[in-house]
Amino acid sequence: MKKSLTVVTASLLVLCFSASTALAGGYQLNLLGQRQIAMGHTGVGMPLDIATIGLNPGGLATIDHNAILLGSSATFISTHYRAPAPSSYKAKTDSPMRTPFSIYASYVTPVENLRAGIGIYTPYGNALRWEEGWKYRFLLSEISLTAIFVQPTLSYRIGDRIGVGAGFIFAYGAVNVQRDLPVDAQDDFTPMVELDGTTTAIGFNVGVHGKITDQISFGAAYRSQIDMEISGGDADFTVPTSLSGTFPEGNRFDAALPLPAVLSFGLGFKATDDLRLNLDANLTFWSAYESLDFEFEQNPETLNSIGPRNYNDRWIFRIGGEYDFNDRLQLRLGSYYDPSPVDEGYLTPETPDVDRIGISGGFGFAITPQTDLNASVLLVLSSPREQTAQDAMDVGTFGTVPVGEFVTRAWIPGFSISHRF
Amino acid sequence: MKRLSQLSLFALAILVLAQCEPTLNERTPDPGQADFSNYVAVGNSLTAGYADNALHRDGQLNSFPNILAEQMEEAGGGFFFQPLVNPGVGSNADGQARLVLRLVMGPGGTPTLAPVPAAESGQDIFSRTVQGPFNNMGVVGARSFHLLIPGYGNLNPFFGRLMSDPQATVLGDAMMAEPTFFTLWIGNNDVLGYATSGGTGQGFAEIGDPAAVAGNDITPMNVFSGSIDAVAATLTAGGAKGAVINIPDVTSIPFFTTVPWNGLVLSAEQAQQLRAGYAAQGVPEQFIPDFQPGQNGFVIADPDLPDAVPPQLRFRMAQEGELILLSVPQNEIREEGLGSITPIPDQFTLRGAQIQEVQQATNAFNTKLRETASAFDLAFVDVNSVLEAAKTGLVFDAVLLNTRFVQGGIFSLDGVHISPRGAAVVANEVMKSINAKYGSTLSPVNISAYEGVQFP
């Protein structure tokens, strides 16, 4: 084990020099629990704590105590852009730090084998602010996407080995998009539009967990697609007065953004008494994201836009481990491979997506026998990705997508505190 | 102990990873075989940064050579000294201020956007002379052969304000700046003088005398060729490299394409009334324009109709392909029956034969410019093709540009000269050609960083 820790440490350092850094595919945030994040965001096959409400509701049946778990991450994401050669132009994002969070509570009900719980978590989100006046300011200057899921859950144990669970999801979504308009004002301001809307939607999250042997367990979970349909959002145009006919004041817009379904499988191994290993795979049904269209109430002929996205379904593969360093301290490591759901030609300034490798680590510390502190850090690595004018022309998006190279660096520390009673 | 050291190594690795920077390296533009240390731009109003019907400071700061020079600075370029006018509304040769878009009362009392002078009169840009040598030797109104005329500053105040000496030539003053690199964009006025005056001067001729060329004439081919050869020979005499830029076809320029030839829209009743009106004035049936419901060609004067047609009947409907100039009094078209009851005078139209003269000259001049670039081993910039393509729209940095008046983004409010955004497009084209010719890697500018027409 000591040797493997050294090997992992060394390979982390090698990766630093061979790759550069990025967050989860598309606008997904796989940050459902700190213990899981530290282990490459695994845990579908092994319910380590009540974050399983989010990862696999079937696992909740195996947890024999009431608990609360409060956790949050802080995202430090920086995306860089470089224009095609021979341009010396570069731009970067100045993205605000975001704090995706997860809150869980579980309750051992008086009914035998029945557990109840609730999870409040943020499985999707995006926050990006490009530097002022950047090359593609007419496509996007700033975006903020927030999705908060509230999921009351029931989980039931069948016999000694099988747990099933189901949760109802109530989702709240908010989106804010800002971009400059390709017109110029005599007065000293930059014409721009801000689109702002909120919505709610419902969905479900179901899962099953089973023990094959005392050492090996498995899990499968499915969280449904939730469509964030914004109807009558505010479209606020800041334009020269003489153009108010084209860009009317008090305009409204409709748009829809899918939060895709995720099918997850996991295997858990208790390798030794003090070492646990997880293997997970998630299939995100990104193909639901075909197009991002905006329809306006006033002057739709000019203002409506269609933005083909044509994302592809993608598997994410994850591996993680947890080692009991001593009675109170657990060390965790993990990694995952998260290929981009976006083809060249469809890369946009709001999701300049890349294939990513995630490397995570962290620890758990028992402050008291009932109270744990968990900390994690996730680094997301990627190589620069280029979208050429030809890529865009091939799929018919030229003029509506940026051309050049993107690379994203993300490091996401987080911590949680859990209490059992 | 061993456990502790492993723990700290692990922690260190995490910390190092957190410092990882994305790997998109900075590119450093390289001059290649060119020497940009002293770039001199030679040309006319398009080089000077004249826009919105005036020479004004904003236009000069956004002149294509100034944009180009800023990019050259990254590749060994030096300071680009321009003969800037003071900040203000600028002036044209007639002392008028630059045009700006304003909401004015249109027909029926509805406010419409129109280019109007920014002030009652232009600013005095001519009485204060400036001291060179200058890097921007763009002289408003200059034709090819003007660059070589001693004392041209006495004929053209735009050179008068910056000439080194009353007997100076534009080219001589450009050479005083000791160019290591130059751009030459000349020839536009050799055609435009004729075209913007509605083809009222002398058309394209192979042979002519420069002293006899009037403002409305097309420069004769021999004069143009001789001038270009002389200018290129002088500019390259000291070993300077450079780029020669060709001239656009009139059909790419909004001054000639904004007013449609068939913009006379009539109801059946109006068509009938117009025919009756002509008949009442004693116009014989066969000379009455064939007004029909719907779109009609404007009625234009055509002095070139056969001698058999009496002079007072030398008018007809415009035909497809013929051009009505932006200078036509559009309020008279709307309110006084210009183009329907009375013919549009010849100075506001380019008729078929005149367009042929213009295009023949443009093609011949562009051939000459290309040959000259080749003969002197210079970069050649085909701006004509770019503007041709822009007629149907060109996308840069996700901005759609075209050659439409006001909205198109490329041209300024006079419909002939380019906007800052148009200048950025030209500068990028010039850089593309320079890079290809000299193996340099000048960095194109972001088109989205430059403005088109400003709206009130």
XYZ file of N, CA and C in Angstrom, chain A residues 13-138:
378
model
N 2.474 13.772 -10.313
C 3.450 14.795 -10.684
C 3.767 14.736 -12.174
N 3.855 13.518 -12.708
C 4.129 13.363 -14.141
C 2.988 13.978 -14.951
N 1.771 13.692 -14.527
C 0.600 14.230 -15.230
C 0.628 15.747 -15.291
N 1.123 16.335 -14.231
C 1.156 17.795 -14.168
C 1.959 18.371 -15.309
N 3.011 17.668 -15.687
C 3.862 18.219 -16.737
C 3.430 17.770 -18.133
N 2.641 16.715 -18.198
C 2.270 16.216 -19.519
C 0.891 16.708 -19.953
N 0.135 17.203 -19.035
C -1.226 17.612 -19.395
C -1.546 18.932 -18.716
N -2.622 19.458 -19.106
C -3.065 20.664 -18.423
C -4.485 20.406 -17.945
N -4.964 21.352 -17.235
C -6.146 21.007 -16.468
C -7.545 21.536 -16.866
N -8.876 20.827 -16.503
C -10.262 21.212 -16.810
C -11.358 20.805 -15.768
N -13.551 20.693 -15.734
C -14.560 20.079 -14.904
C -15.291 19.012 -15.689
N -16.264 18.433 -15.110
C -16.954 17.300 -15.746
C -17.524 17.656 -17.115
N -17.752 16.627 -17.907
C -18.207 16.794 -19.295
C -19.456 17.637 -19.392
N -19.543 18.385 -20.513
C -20.703 19.246 -20.716
C -20.845 20.191 -19.543
N -22.037 20.247 -18.962
C -22.232 21.102 -17.798
C -22.642 20.273 -16.590
N -22.179 18.998 -16.588
C -22.468 18.118 -15.461
C -21.464 18.383 -14.353
N -21.930 18.309 -13.111
C -21.041 18.438 -11.966
C -21.163 17.154 -11.169
N -20.150 16.321 -11.217
C -20.209 15.102 -10.413
C -19.544 15.369 -9.078
N -20.289 16.027 -8.225
C -19.763 16.439 -6.923
C -20.820 16.141 -5.866
N -21.216 14.853 -5.801
C -22.387 14.510 -4.967
C -22.027 14.181 -3.523
N -20.757 13.919 -3.240
C -20.376 13.639 -1.855
C -18.873 13.718 -1.718
N -18.385 14.298 -0.629
C -16.947 14.531 -0.490
C -16.145 13.233 -0.408
N -16.697 12.232 0.291
C -15.968 10.970 0.417
C -15.826 10.324 -0.961
N -16.919 10.424 -1.744
C -16.934 9.848 -3.086
C -16.028 10.631 -4.040
N -16.055 11.958 -3.935
C -15.210 12.781 -4.817
C -13.747 12.390 -4.630
N -13.364 12.223 -3.376
C -11.966 11.885 -3.083
C -11.574 10.536 -3.676
N -12.576 9.709 -3.955
C -12.326 8.375 -4.525
C -12.739 8.344 -6.000
N -12.465 9.412 -6.707
C -12.801 9.446 -8.132
C -14.285 9.503 -8.398
N -15.026 9.975 -7.425
C -16.480 10.040 -7.479
C -17.089 8.666 -7.783
N -16.612 7.677 -7.026
C -17.186 6.331 -7.091
C -18.067 6.106 -5.869
N -18.848 5.049 -5.908
C -19.657 4.716 -4.735
C -21.026 4.168 -5.082
N -21.292 3.978 -6.369
C -22.589 3.403 -6.757
C -22.706 1.959 -6.260
N -21.558 1.270 -6.244
C -21.579 -0.129 -5.806
C -21.311 -0.311 -4.325
N -20.924 0.752 -3.663
C -20.584 0.631 -2.236
C -21.071 1.862 -1.494
N -22.189 1.747 -0.783
C -22.721 2.915 -0.078
C -21.873 3.242 1.155
N -20.919 4.158 0.987
C -19.990 4.495 2.056
C -20.627 5.393 3.098
N -21.523 6.239 2.656
C -22.261 7.096 3.582
C -23.576 7.500 2.905
N -24.317 8.405 3.522
C -25.662 8.664 3.002
C -25.667 9.525 1.744
N -24.482 9.898 1.246
C -24.446 10.525 -0.080
C -24.949 9.545 -1.134
N -25.096 8.292 -0.751
C -25.676 7.299 -1.657
C -27.109 7.676 -2.064
N -27.730 8.547 -1.298
C -29.068 9.042 -1.692
C -28.986 9.665 -3.081
N -27.888 10.395 -3.335
C -27.700 10.997 -4.641
C -27.131 10.021 -5.646
N -26.143 9.221 -5.214
C -25.446 8.339 -6.151
C -26.254 7.096 -6.495
N -26.832 6.473 -5.458
C -27.603 5.249 -5.660
C -28.588 5.082 -4.512
N -29.823 5.478 -4.725
C -30.805 5.421 -3.630
C -30.967 4.013 -3.062
N -30.594 2.983 -3.859
C -30.692 1.609 -3.368
C -29.756 1.318 -2.217
N -28.661 2.086 -2.140
C -27.671 1.838 -1.100
C -28.104 2.311 0.272
N -29.086 3.195 0.298
C -29.505 3.766 1.587
C -30.021 2.684 2.528
N -30.584 1.608 1.949
C -31.152 0.535 2.763
C -30.105 -0.142 3.635
N -28.831 -0.039 3.235
C -27.788 -0.722 4.009
C -27.303 0.105 5.177
N -27.767 1.323 5.292
C -27.231 2.203 6.339
C -28.155 2.157 7.550
N -27.527 1.785 8.661
C -28.324 1.437 9.841
C -28.336 2.511 10.910
N -28.173 3.762 10.492
C -28.232 4.823 11.486
C -28.870 6.054 10.857
N -29.356 6.919 11.736
C -29.793 8.225 11.269
C -28.543 9.069 11.084
N -28.575 9.917 10.086
C -27.383 10.722 9.847
C -27.746 11.993 9.116
N -26.877 12.964 9.299
C -26.923 14.129 8.410
C -25.523 14.335 7.847
N -25.498 14.866 6.638
C -24.226 15.062 5.947
C -24.314 16.384 5.188
N -23.401 17.283 5.537
C -23.394 18.591 4.881
C -22.055 18.773 4.186
N -22.101 19.049 2.911
C -20.832 19.202 2.209
C -20.910 20.250 1.119
N -19.755 20.772 0.799
C -19.705 21.736 -0.295
C -18.316 21.717 -0.922
N -18.278 22.016 -2.200
C -17.011 22.168 -2.901
C -16.877 23.619 -3.317
N -15.679 23.989 -3.661
C -15.447 25.312 -4.249
C -14.779 25.072 -5.588
N -15.351 25.626 -6.641
C -14.789 25.368 -7.969
C -13.916 26.543 -8.400
N -12.683 26.212 -8.713
C -11.763 27.207 -9.273
C -11.455 26.759 -10.686
N -12.135 27.391 -11.638
C -12.036 26.936 -13.020
C -11.521 28.085 -13.868
N -10.538 27.786 -14.667
C -10.020 28.806 -15.564
C -9.906 28.205 -16.953
N -10.549 28.848 -17.899
C -10.469 28.387 -19.283
C -9.648 29.388 -20.080
N -8.759 28.860 -20.872
C -7.953 29.717 -21.736
C -8.309 29.457 -23.191
N -8.250 30.501 -23.975
C -8.519 30.402 -25.403
C -7.320 30.954 -26.153
N -6.976 30.295 -27.245
C -5.939 30.838 -28.126
C -6.461 30.807 -29.555
N -6.352 31.951 -30.231
C -6.834 32.062 -31.614
C -5.923 31.252 -32.538
N -6.450 30.856 -33.713
C -5.643 30.060 -34.642
C -4.387 30.808 -35.091
N -3.354 30.056 -35.406
C -2.119 30.654 -35.900
C -2.413 31.469 -37.154
N -1.692 32.548 -37.422
C -0.560 33.032 -36.616
C -0.965 34.004 -35.519
N -2.213 34.046 -35.146
C -2.651 35.050 -34.174
C -1.914 34.889 -32.851
N -1.551 36.010 -32.286
C -0.936 35.982 -30.951
C -1.998 36.228 -29.885
N -3.280 36.220 -30.316
C -4.365 36.552 -29.381
C -4.696 35.402 -28.446
N -4.807 35.746 -27.180
C -5.254 34.779 -26.177
C -6.299 35.462 -25.292
N -7.196 34.664 -24.764
C -8.166 35.211 -23.815
C -8.368 34.179 -22.718
N -8.835 34.636 -21.598
C -9.119 33.671 -20.546
C -10.382 34.060 -19.796
N -10.906 33.092 -19.087
C -12.092 33.386 -18.292
C -11.672 33.902 -16.938
N -12.560 34.695 -16.401
C -12.370 35.206 -15.061
C -13.626 34.727 -14.329
N -13.712 33.393 -14.186
C -14.976 32.820 -13.717
C -15.122 32.939 -12.214
N -16.301 33.310 -11.783
C -16.522 33.399 -10.342
C -16.444 32.015 -9.702
N -15.941 31.964 -8.486
C -15.930 30.700 -7.756
C -17.368 30.295 -7.457
N -17.653 29.032 -7.644
C -18.993 28.547 -7.321
C -18.869 27.508 -6.228
N -19.974 27.295 -5.514
C -19.947 26.338 -4.409
C -21.073 25.327 -4.553
N -20.897 24.345 -5.456
C -21.877 23.269 -5.530
C -21.917 22.542 -4.187
N -23.096 22.198 -3.753
C -23.188 21.622 -2.409
C -24.018 20.350 -2.432
N -23.936 19.603 -1.356
C -24.810 18.444 -1.183
C -25.158 18.329 0.291
N -26.441 18.158 0.528
C -26.943 18.026 1.902
C -27.795 16.762 1.922
N -27.497 15.890 2.854
C -28.293 14.665 2.944
C -28.719 14.445 4.390
N -29.879 13.801 4.551
C -30.306 13.365 5.877
C -31.010 12.031 5.711
N -30.752 11.131 6.646
C -31.409 9.826 6.554
C -32.058 9.467 7.890
N -33.012 8.595 7.790
C -33.805 8.244 8.960
C -34.150 6.762 8.869
N -33.826 6.059 9.952
C -34.191 4.644 10.012
C -35.634 4.580 10.494
N -36.525 4.222 9.603
C -37.947 4.314 9.945
C -38.340 3.166 10.875
N -39.433 3.336 11.565
C -39.912 2.253 12.437
C -40.282 0.997 11.637
N -40.579 1.201 10.355
C -40.913 0.021 9.532
C -39.649 -0.763 9.272
N -39.677 -2.022 9.490
C -38.467 -2.820 9.348
C -37.944 -2.764 7.916
N -36.638 -2.609 7.817
C -35.935 -2.589 6.531
C -36.240 -1.362 5.678
N -36.967 -0.420 6.179
C -37.286 0.766 5.382
C -36.511 1.979 5.889
N -35.838 2.634 4.968
C -35.079 3.848 5.298
C -35.694 5.008 4.520
N -35.676 6.160 5.149
C -36.122 7.357 4.448
C -34.974 8.350 4.437
N -34.966 9.190 3.454
C -33.901 10.181 3.404
C -34.283 11.324 2.491
N -33.456 12.329 2.550
C -33.646 13.439 1.611
C -32.272 13.934 1.175
N -32.189 14.277 -0.072
C -30.938 14.842 -0.589
C -31.228 16.156 -1.294
N -30.350 17.102 -1.067
C -30.436 18.367 -1.808
C -29.055 18.562 -2.433
N -28.998 18.552 -3.751
C -27.676 18.569 -4.374
C -27.736 19.266 -5.733
N -26.568 19.467 -6.300
C -26.440 20.299 -7.515
C -25.691 19.511 -8.596
N -26.405 18.654 -9.328
C -25.722 17.772 -10.266
C -25.324 18.436 -11.582
N -25.865 19.604 -11.854
C -25.502 20.312 -13.082
C -25.265 21.777 -12.739
N -24.415 22.394 -13.489
C -24.165 23.814 -13.258
C -23.034 24.286 -14.137
N -22.940 25.578 -14.258
C -21.917 26.152 -15.128
C -21.785 27.618 -14.754
N -20.580 28.091 -14.697
C -20.343 29.508 -14.445
C -19.088 29.896 -15.182
N -19.248 30.842 -16.080
C -18.131 31.200 -16.943
C -18.248 32.682 -17.260
N -17.166 33.395 -17.067
C -17.171 34.809 -17.459
C -15.904 35.079 -18.242
N -16.058 35.398 -19.520
C -14.906 35.690 -20.358
C -14.430 37.103 -20.090
N -13.148 37.323 -20.344
C -12.619 38.669 -20.088
C -13.320 39.676 -20.996
N -13.437 40.903 -20.502
C -14.227 41.922 -21.192
C -13.671 42.173 -22.591
N -14.577 42.253 -23.559
C -14.172 42.578 -24.924
C -13.443 41.465 -25.640
N -13.619 40.229 -25.196
C -12.873 39.136 -25.842
C -13.391 38.905 -27.256
N -12.604 38.157 -28.000
C -12.829 37.978 -29.439
C -14.263 37.553 -29.772
N -14.836 36.641 -28.995
C -16.171 36.124 -29.319
C -17.239 36.692 -28.387
N -17.084 37.985 -28.070
C -18.035 38.619 -27.149
C -19.453 38.641 -27.712
N -19.600 38.505 -29.045
C -20.948 38.477 -29.628
C -21.609 37.114 -29.446
